[in-house]
GROMACS .gro file of C-alpha atoms in nm:
model
  283
    1MET     CA    1  15.464  -3.098  -1.560
    2SER     CA    2  15.075  -3.099  -1.711
    3ALA     CA    3  15.051  -3.276  -2.027
    4SER     CA    4  14.810  -3.111  -2.263
    5ARG     CA    5  14.668  -3.418  -2.413
    6ASN     CA    6  14.527  -3.732  -2.266
    7ASP     CA    7  14.725  -3.942  -2.526
    8GLU     CA    8  15.051  -3.785  -2.389
    9LEU     CA    9  14.956  -3.963  -2.050
   10ILE     CA   10  14.862  -4.339  -2.153
   11ARG     CA   11  15.140  -4.560  -2.296
   12ARG     CA   12  15.136  -4.901  -2.387
   13PRO     CA   13  15.466  -5.084  -2.250
   14HIS     CA   14  15.746  -5.251  -2.447
   15PRO     CA   15  15.639  -5.568  -2.631
   16ARG     CA   16  15.817  -5.762  -2.393
   17LEU     CA   17  15.629  -5.665  -2.072
   18ARG     CA   18  15.264  -5.695  -2.267
   19PRO     CA   19  15.189  -6.046  -2.158
   20PHE     CA   20  15.210  -5.909  -1.781
   21VAL     CA   21  15.146  -5.514  -1.795
   22GLY     CA   22  14.886  -5.343  -1.922
   23ASP     CA   23  14.884  -4.949  -2.006
   24TYR     CA   24  15.120  -4.720  -1.802
   25ALA     CA   25  14.848  -4.434  -1.752
   26GLY     CA   26  15.018  -4.088  -1.603
   27TYR     CA   27  14.826  -3.808  -1.411
   28ASP     CA   28  14.861  -3.485  -1.312
   29ILE     CA   29  14.576  -3.358  -1.131
   30SER     CA   30  14.527  -3.037  -1.006
   31GLY     CA   31  14.207  -2.799  -0.926
   32VAL     CA   32  14.006  -2.997  -0.771
   33ARG     CA   33  13.867  -2.988  -0.396
   34ALA     CA   34  14.112  -3.141  -0.146
   35GLY     CA   35  13.953  -3.463  -0.049
   36THR     CA   36  13.985  -3.840  -0.074
   37HIS     CA   37  13.939  -4.038  -0.409
   38LEU     CA   38  13.814  -4.400  -0.405
   39GLY     CA   39  14.075  -4.667  -0.545
   40LEU     CA   40  13.790  -4.927  -0.674
   41PRO     CA   41  13.820  -5.293  -0.762
   42SER     CA   42  13.951  -5.392  -1.063
   43GLY     CA   43  14.110  -5.697  -1.268
   44THR     CA   44  14.431  -5.524  -1.230
   45LEU     CA   45  14.702  -5.479  -0.953
   46THR     CA   46  14.779  -5.134  -0.948
   47PHE     CA   47  15.132  -5.038  -0.907
   48ILE     CA   48  15.172  -4.657  -0.858
   49VAL     CA   49  15.519  -4.449  -0.899
   50SER     CA   50  15.413  -4.144  -0.731
   51ILE     CA   51  15.567  -3.823  -0.868
   52ASP     CA   52  15.704  -3.534  -0.626
   53GLU     CA   53  15.465  -3.622  -0.318
   54PRO     CA   54  15.402  -3.956  -0.170
   55LEU     CA   55  15.073  -4.120  -0.253
   56CYS     CA   56  14.844  -4.129   0.096
   57GLN     CA   57  14.609  -4.387   0.161
   58VAL     CA   58  14.363  -4.348   0.450
   59GLU     CA   59  14.319  -4.645   0.672
   60ALA     CA   60  13.960  -4.676   0.664
   61VAL     CA   61  13.902  -4.771   1.067
   62THR     CA   62  14.163  -4.518   1.224
   63GLY     CA   63  14.179  -4.258   0.968
   64SER     CA   64  14.551  -4.261   0.984
   65CYS     CA   65  14.731  -4.200   0.648
   66GLU     CA   66  15.058  -4.450   0.529
   67HIS     CA   67  15.307  -4.250   0.270
   68PHE     CA   68  15.413  -4.456  -0.038
   69ASP     CA   69  15.686  -4.370  -0.313
   70VAL     CA   70  15.607  -4.639  -0.486
   71LEU     CA   71  15.285  -4.888  -0.403
   72LEU     CA   72  15.148  -5.200  -0.511
   73ALA     CA   73  14.767  -5.263  -0.450
   74GLY     CA   74  14.661  -5.628  -0.515
   75LEU     CA   75  14.298  -5.770  -0.622
   76HIS     CA   76  14.047  -5.628  -0.386
   77LEU     CA   77  13.692  -5.650  -0.307
   78ARG     CA   78  13.638  -5.312  -0.128
   79SER     CA   79  13.745  -4.938  -0.228
   80THR     CA   80  14.032  -4.789  -0.091
   81LEU     CA   81  14.099  -4.424   0.019
   82ILE     CA   82  14.361  -4.211  -0.124
   83ALA     CA   83  14.363  -3.843   0.035
   84HIS     CA   84  14.500  -3.546  -0.144
   85PRO     CA   85  14.550  -3.151  -0.077
   86GLY     CA   86  14.371  -3.104  -0.455
   87ALA     CA   87  14.646  -3.247  -0.679
   88MET     CA   88  14.835  -3.506  -0.716
   89SER     CA   89  15.088  -3.677  -0.978
   90GLY     CA   90  15.228  -4.042  -1.051
   91ILE     CA   91  15.208  -4.288  -1.313
   92GLN     CA   92  14.976  -4.606  -1.294
   93ILE     CA   93  15.092  -4.912  -1.391
   94ASN     CA   94  14.856  -5.169  -1.448
   95PHE     CA   95  14.982  -5.531  -1.360
   96SER     CA   96  14.832  -5.822  -1.484
   97PRO     CA   97  14.768  -6.119  -1.207
   98SER     CA   98  15.044  -6.291  -1.348
   99ALA     CA   99  15.291  -6.010  -1.284
  100PRO     CA  100  15.379  -6.045  -0.925
  101ARG     CA  101  15.510  -6.342  -1.019
  102ALA     CA  102  15.724  -6.239  -1.323
  103PHE     CA  103  15.874  -5.959  -1.119
  104PHE     CA  104  15.865  -6.047  -0.753
  105GLY     CA  105  15.871  -6.429  -0.793
  106ILE     CA  106  15.564  -6.414  -0.529
  107PRO     CA  107  15.196  -6.532  -0.656
  108ALA     CA  108  14.920  -6.243  -0.661
  109ALA     CA  109  14.772  -6.364  -0.367
  110GLU     CA  110  15.029  -6.246  -0.103
  111PHE     CA  111  14.904  -5.897  -0.210
  112ALA     CA  112  14.544  -5.915  -0.182
  113HIS     CA  113  14.319  -5.699  -0.024
  114HIS     CA  114  14.587  -5.471   0.071
  115SER     CA  115  14.861  -5.223  -0.037
  116VAL     CA  116  15.275  -5.285   0.018
  117ASP     CA  117  15.540  -5.056  -0.030
  118VAL     CA  118  15.688  -5.168  -0.290
  119ALA     CA  119  16.062  -5.135  -0.121
  120ARG     CA  120  15.941  -5.397   0.106
  121ILE     CA  121  15.971  -5.627  -0.165
  122SER     CA  122  16.259  -5.492  -0.333
  123ARG     CA  123  16.418  -5.193  -0.240
  124PRO     CA  124  16.652  -5.165  -0.540
  125LEU     CA  125  16.367  -5.183  -0.776
  126ALA     CA  126  16.157  -4.934  -0.572
  127ALA     CA  127  16.399  -4.667  -0.542
  128GLU     CA  128  16.548  -4.672  -0.902
  129LEU     CA  129  16.165  -4.658  -1.050
  130HIS     CA  130  16.122  -4.375  -0.784
  131GLU     CA  131  16.395  -4.202  -0.848
  132ARG     CA  132  16.436  -4.226  -1.257
  133VAL     CA  133  16.056  -4.110  -1.311
  134ASN     CA  134  16.108  -3.810  -1.056
  135LEU     CA  135  16.414  -3.706  -1.271
  136GLU     CA  136  16.246  -3.695  -1.597
  137THR     CA  137  16.022  -3.395  -1.673
  138GLU     CA  138  15.877  -3.531  -1.991
  139TRP     CA  139  15.621  -3.851  -1.973
  140SER     CA  140  15.777  -4.055  -2.270
  141ALA     CA  141  16.116  -4.028  -2.081
  142ARG     CA  142  15.918  -4.144  -1.775
  143PHE     CA  143  15.726  -4.391  -1.940
  144ALA     CA  144  16.057  -4.527  -2.093
  145ALA     CA  145  16.240  -4.520  -1.784
  146ILE     CA  146  15.996  -4.761  -1.662
  147ASP     CA  147  16.009  -4.959  -1.974
  148ASP     CA  148  16.421  -5.023  -1.891
  149VAL     CA  149  16.362  -5.114  -1.507
  150LEU     CA  150  16.095  -5.329  -1.569
  151MET     CA  151  16.259  -5.524  -1.883
  152ARG     CA  152  16.578  -5.578  -1.643
  153THR     CA  153  16.359  -5.738  -1.346
  154LEU     CA  154  16.125  -5.927  -1.582
  155ASP     CA  155  16.182  -6.318  -1.540
  156ASP     CA  156  15.923  -6.418  -1.829
  157THR     CA  157  15.942  -6.786  -1.711
  158ASN     CA  158  15.761  -6.746  -1.357
  159ARG     CA  159  15.423  -6.785  -1.464
  160PRO     CA  160  15.111  -6.912  -1.302
  161ARG     CA  161  14.997  -7.278  -1.352
  162THR     CA  162  14.857  -7.317  -1.729
  163GLU     CA  163  14.527  -7.412  -1.596
  164VAL     CA  164  14.507  -7.120  -1.358
  165ALA     CA  165  14.609  -6.860  -1.605
  166ASP     CA  166  14.420  -7.016  -1.871
  167ALA     CA  167  14.085  -6.945  -1.604
  168TRP     CA  168  14.178  -6.613  -1.518
  169GLN     CA  169  14.201  -6.554  -1.937
  170ARG     CA  170  13.849  -6.689  -2.016
  171ILE     CA  171  13.687  -6.477  -1.734
  172ALA     CA  172  13.845  -6.217  -1.813
  173ASP     CA  173  13.775  -6.211  -2.195
  174SER     CA  174  13.433  -6.279  -2.136
  175HIS     CA  175  13.399  -5.972  -1.922
  176GLY     CA  176  13.306  -6.171  -1.639
  177GLY     CA  177  13.025  -6.305  -1.823
  178LEU     CA  178  13.135  -6.706  -1.855
  179PRO     CA  179  12.983  -6.912  -1.582
  180VAL     CA  180  13.228  -7.029  -1.380
  181SER     CA  181  13.112  -7.393  -1.428
  182LEU     CA  182  13.178  -7.338  -1.806
  183VAL     CA  183  13.524  -7.231  -1.721
  184ALA     CA  184  13.573  -7.515  -1.510
  185ASP     CA  185  13.497  -7.760  -1.774
  186ASP     CA  186  13.698  -7.554  -2.073
  187ILE     CA  187  14.028  -7.650  -1.860
  188GLY     CA  188  13.922  -8.014  -1.732
  189TRP     CA  189  13.916  -7.936  -1.364
  190SER     CA  190  13.621  -7.926  -1.128
  191ARG     CA  191  13.460  -7.624  -0.984
  192ARG     CA  192  13.593  -7.664  -0.654
  193HIS     CA  193  13.940  -7.737  -0.759
  194LEU     CA  194  13.951  -7.444  -0.977
  195GLY     CA  195  13.794  -7.230  -0.710
  196SER     CA  196  14.103  -7.397  -0.467
  197GLN     CA  197  14.367  -7.306  -0.711
  198PHE     CA  198  14.252  -6.996  -0.848
  199ARG     CA  199  14.235  -6.846  -0.438
  200SER     CA  200  14.573  -6.987  -0.387
  201GLU     CA  201  14.697  -6.791  -0.708
  202TYR     CA  202  14.529  -6.475  -0.696
  203GLY     CA  203  14.368  -6.428  -0.351
  204ILE     CA  204  14.011  -6.434  -0.449
  205GLY     CA  205  13.783  -6.665  -0.646
  206PRO     CA  206  13.683  -6.710  -0.997
  207LYS     CA  207  13.320  -6.586  -0.901
  208ASP     CA  208  13.433  -6.263  -0.741
  209ALA     CA  209  13.696  -6.236  -1.050
  210ALA     CA  210  13.441  -6.272  -1.303
  211ARG     CA  211  13.223  -5.958  -1.058
  212ILE     CA  212  13.492  -5.712  -1.059
  213ILE     CA  213  13.613  -5.749  -1.427
  214ARG     CA  214  13.219  -5.641  -1.530
  215PHE     CA  215  13.237  -5.385  -1.246
  216ASP     CA  216  13.550  -5.273  -1.305
  217ARG     CA  217  13.423  -5.208  -1.740
  218ALA     CA  218  13.096  -5.051  -1.592
  219ARG     CA  219  13.264  -4.819  -1.353
  220ARG     CA  220  13.476  -4.677  -1.637
  221LEU     CA  221  13.199  -4.609  -1.890
  222ILE     CA  222  12.992  -4.427  -1.629
  223PRO     CA  223  13.189  -4.100  -1.606
  224ALA     CA  224  13.275  -4.096  -2.002
  225GLY     CA  225  12.865  -4.101  -2.026
  226ARG     CA  226  12.878  -4.388  -2.222
  227GLY     CA  227  12.507  -4.438  -2.251
  228SER     CA  228  12.232  -4.403  -1.953
  229MET     CA  229  12.285  -4.613  -1.654
  230ALA     CA  230  12.062  -4.881  -1.831
  231GLU     CA  231  12.236  -4.882  -2.096
  232ILE     CA  232  12.561  -4.975  -1.920
  233ALA     CA  233  12.411  -5.192  -1.688
  234THR     CA  234  12.280  -5.426  -2.043
  235ASN     CA  235  12.613  -5.377  -2.218
  236CYS     CA  236  12.848  -5.463  -1.930
  237GLY     CA  237  12.642  -5.794  -1.885
  238TYR     CA  238  12.403  -5.713  -1.579
  239ALA     CA  239  12.064  -5.864  -1.575
  240ASP     CA  240  11.927  -5.474  -1.513
  241GLN     CA  241  12.037  -5.147  -1.357
  242ALA     CA  242  11.957  -5.242  -0.998
  243HIS     CA  243  12.198  -5.551  -1.026
  244LEU     CA  244  12.453  -5.285  -1.111
  245ASN     CA  245  12.375  -5.021  -0.807
  246ARG     CA  246  12.381  -5.380  -0.605
  247ASP     CA  247  12.753  -5.427  -0.713
  248PHE     CA  248  12.819  -5.084  -0.664
  249GLN     CA  249  12.690  -5.108  -0.290
  250ASP     CA  250  12.912  -5.427  -0.228
  251PHE     CA  251  13.242  -5.250  -0.384
  252VAL     CA  252  13.222  -4.898  -0.312
  253GLY     CA  253  12.919  -4.843  -0.055
  254LEU     CA  254  12.769  -4.602  -0.275
  255SER     CA  255  12.536  -4.580  -0.606
  256PRO     CA  256  12.695  -4.465  -0.889
  257SER     CA  257  12.560  -4.129  -0.901
  258GLN     CA  258  12.699  -4.065  -0.524
  259TRP     CA  259  13.017  -4.206  -0.630
  260LEU     CA  260  13.032  -3.944  -0.921
  261ALA     CA  261  12.908  -3.686  -0.655
  262ALA     CA  262  13.167  -3.758  -0.382
  263ASP     CA  263  13.479  -3.839  -0.597
  264ASP     CA  264  13.582  -3.504  -0.806
  265VAL     CA  265  13.865  -3.701  -0.929
  266ALA     CA  266  13.657  -3.965  -1.051
  267ARG     CA  267  13.416  -3.748  -1.209
  268THR     CA  268  13.629  -3.442  -1.403
  269HIS     CA  269  13.960  -3.641  -1.446
  270THR     CA  270  13.938  -3.938  -1.753
  271VAL     CA  271  14.332  -4.007  -1.648
  272GLY     CA  272  14.411  -4.082  -1.287
  273PRO     CA  273  14.507  -4.314  -1.040
  274ASP     CA  274  14.258  -4.625  -1.123
  275SER     CA  275  14.179  -4.479  -1.471
  276VAL     CA  276  14.323  -4.717  -1.679
  277GLY     CA  277  14.245  -5.086  -1.696
  278ALA     CA  278  14.504  -5.365  -1.846
  279ALA     CA  279  14.220  -5.568  -2.010
  280SER     CA  280  14.508  -5.633  -2.279
  281ALA     CA  281  14.764  -5.798  -2.019
  282ARG     CA  282  14.713  -6.165  -2.015
  283GLY     CA  283  14.687  -6.327  -1.673
   0.00000   0.00000   0.00000
């Protein structure tokens, strides 16, 4: 079931879906130590269809494990724990923050800071996605099945308010570097009104959105070795390496080097859960 090349594991969705969905990222991971993988904050909602075994998300306080065949995780500001026995397989569908309205008629704020079993929102959608993805053995066929299910579900007229969507896109296009005051000026709202409307739609404020988009870009470059930590910090808009380290502590509870040492999946696999962003999907 493993693919031999990473380009087999990543696919753009059908053009009709691209305003709402970024990449599909397949992963088939084995040969790592059993343990936990950290799902890190990002500028997309994480929609995962498991293959073979359900995904196991650990509740940090109690240590209990909730199993998901199809999971949707909203925008969040803290890492989540995914337990694995040294192997896991599935497809991550990177949802833009406007996607929950288009597919479920629900704003992204309803999913913020937690994960849900998609069967609780739409049992037929969850069941068909899981069944069809697990029936196929080729990645291309799995991706085609997801295209088919999502296109039949899509209501592309159900979108966030234009000003709110434009605010998200301005933040995303600047990789989190555009000051919120300028975003508010661009759309003709006060900063307070923007913050209120933005949180109502997405579940986080525009300043936090800028932080996680900037962080998300940095944490994808680190395991790929795209420069020194100081160079990555500068390229991603941080004041310095210490500033990047502070965001890692806030979002992950670890420094970048501690994160890589603790998470075999993040360190050794370029394609895996939470590894591919949807920067091309519009908010």
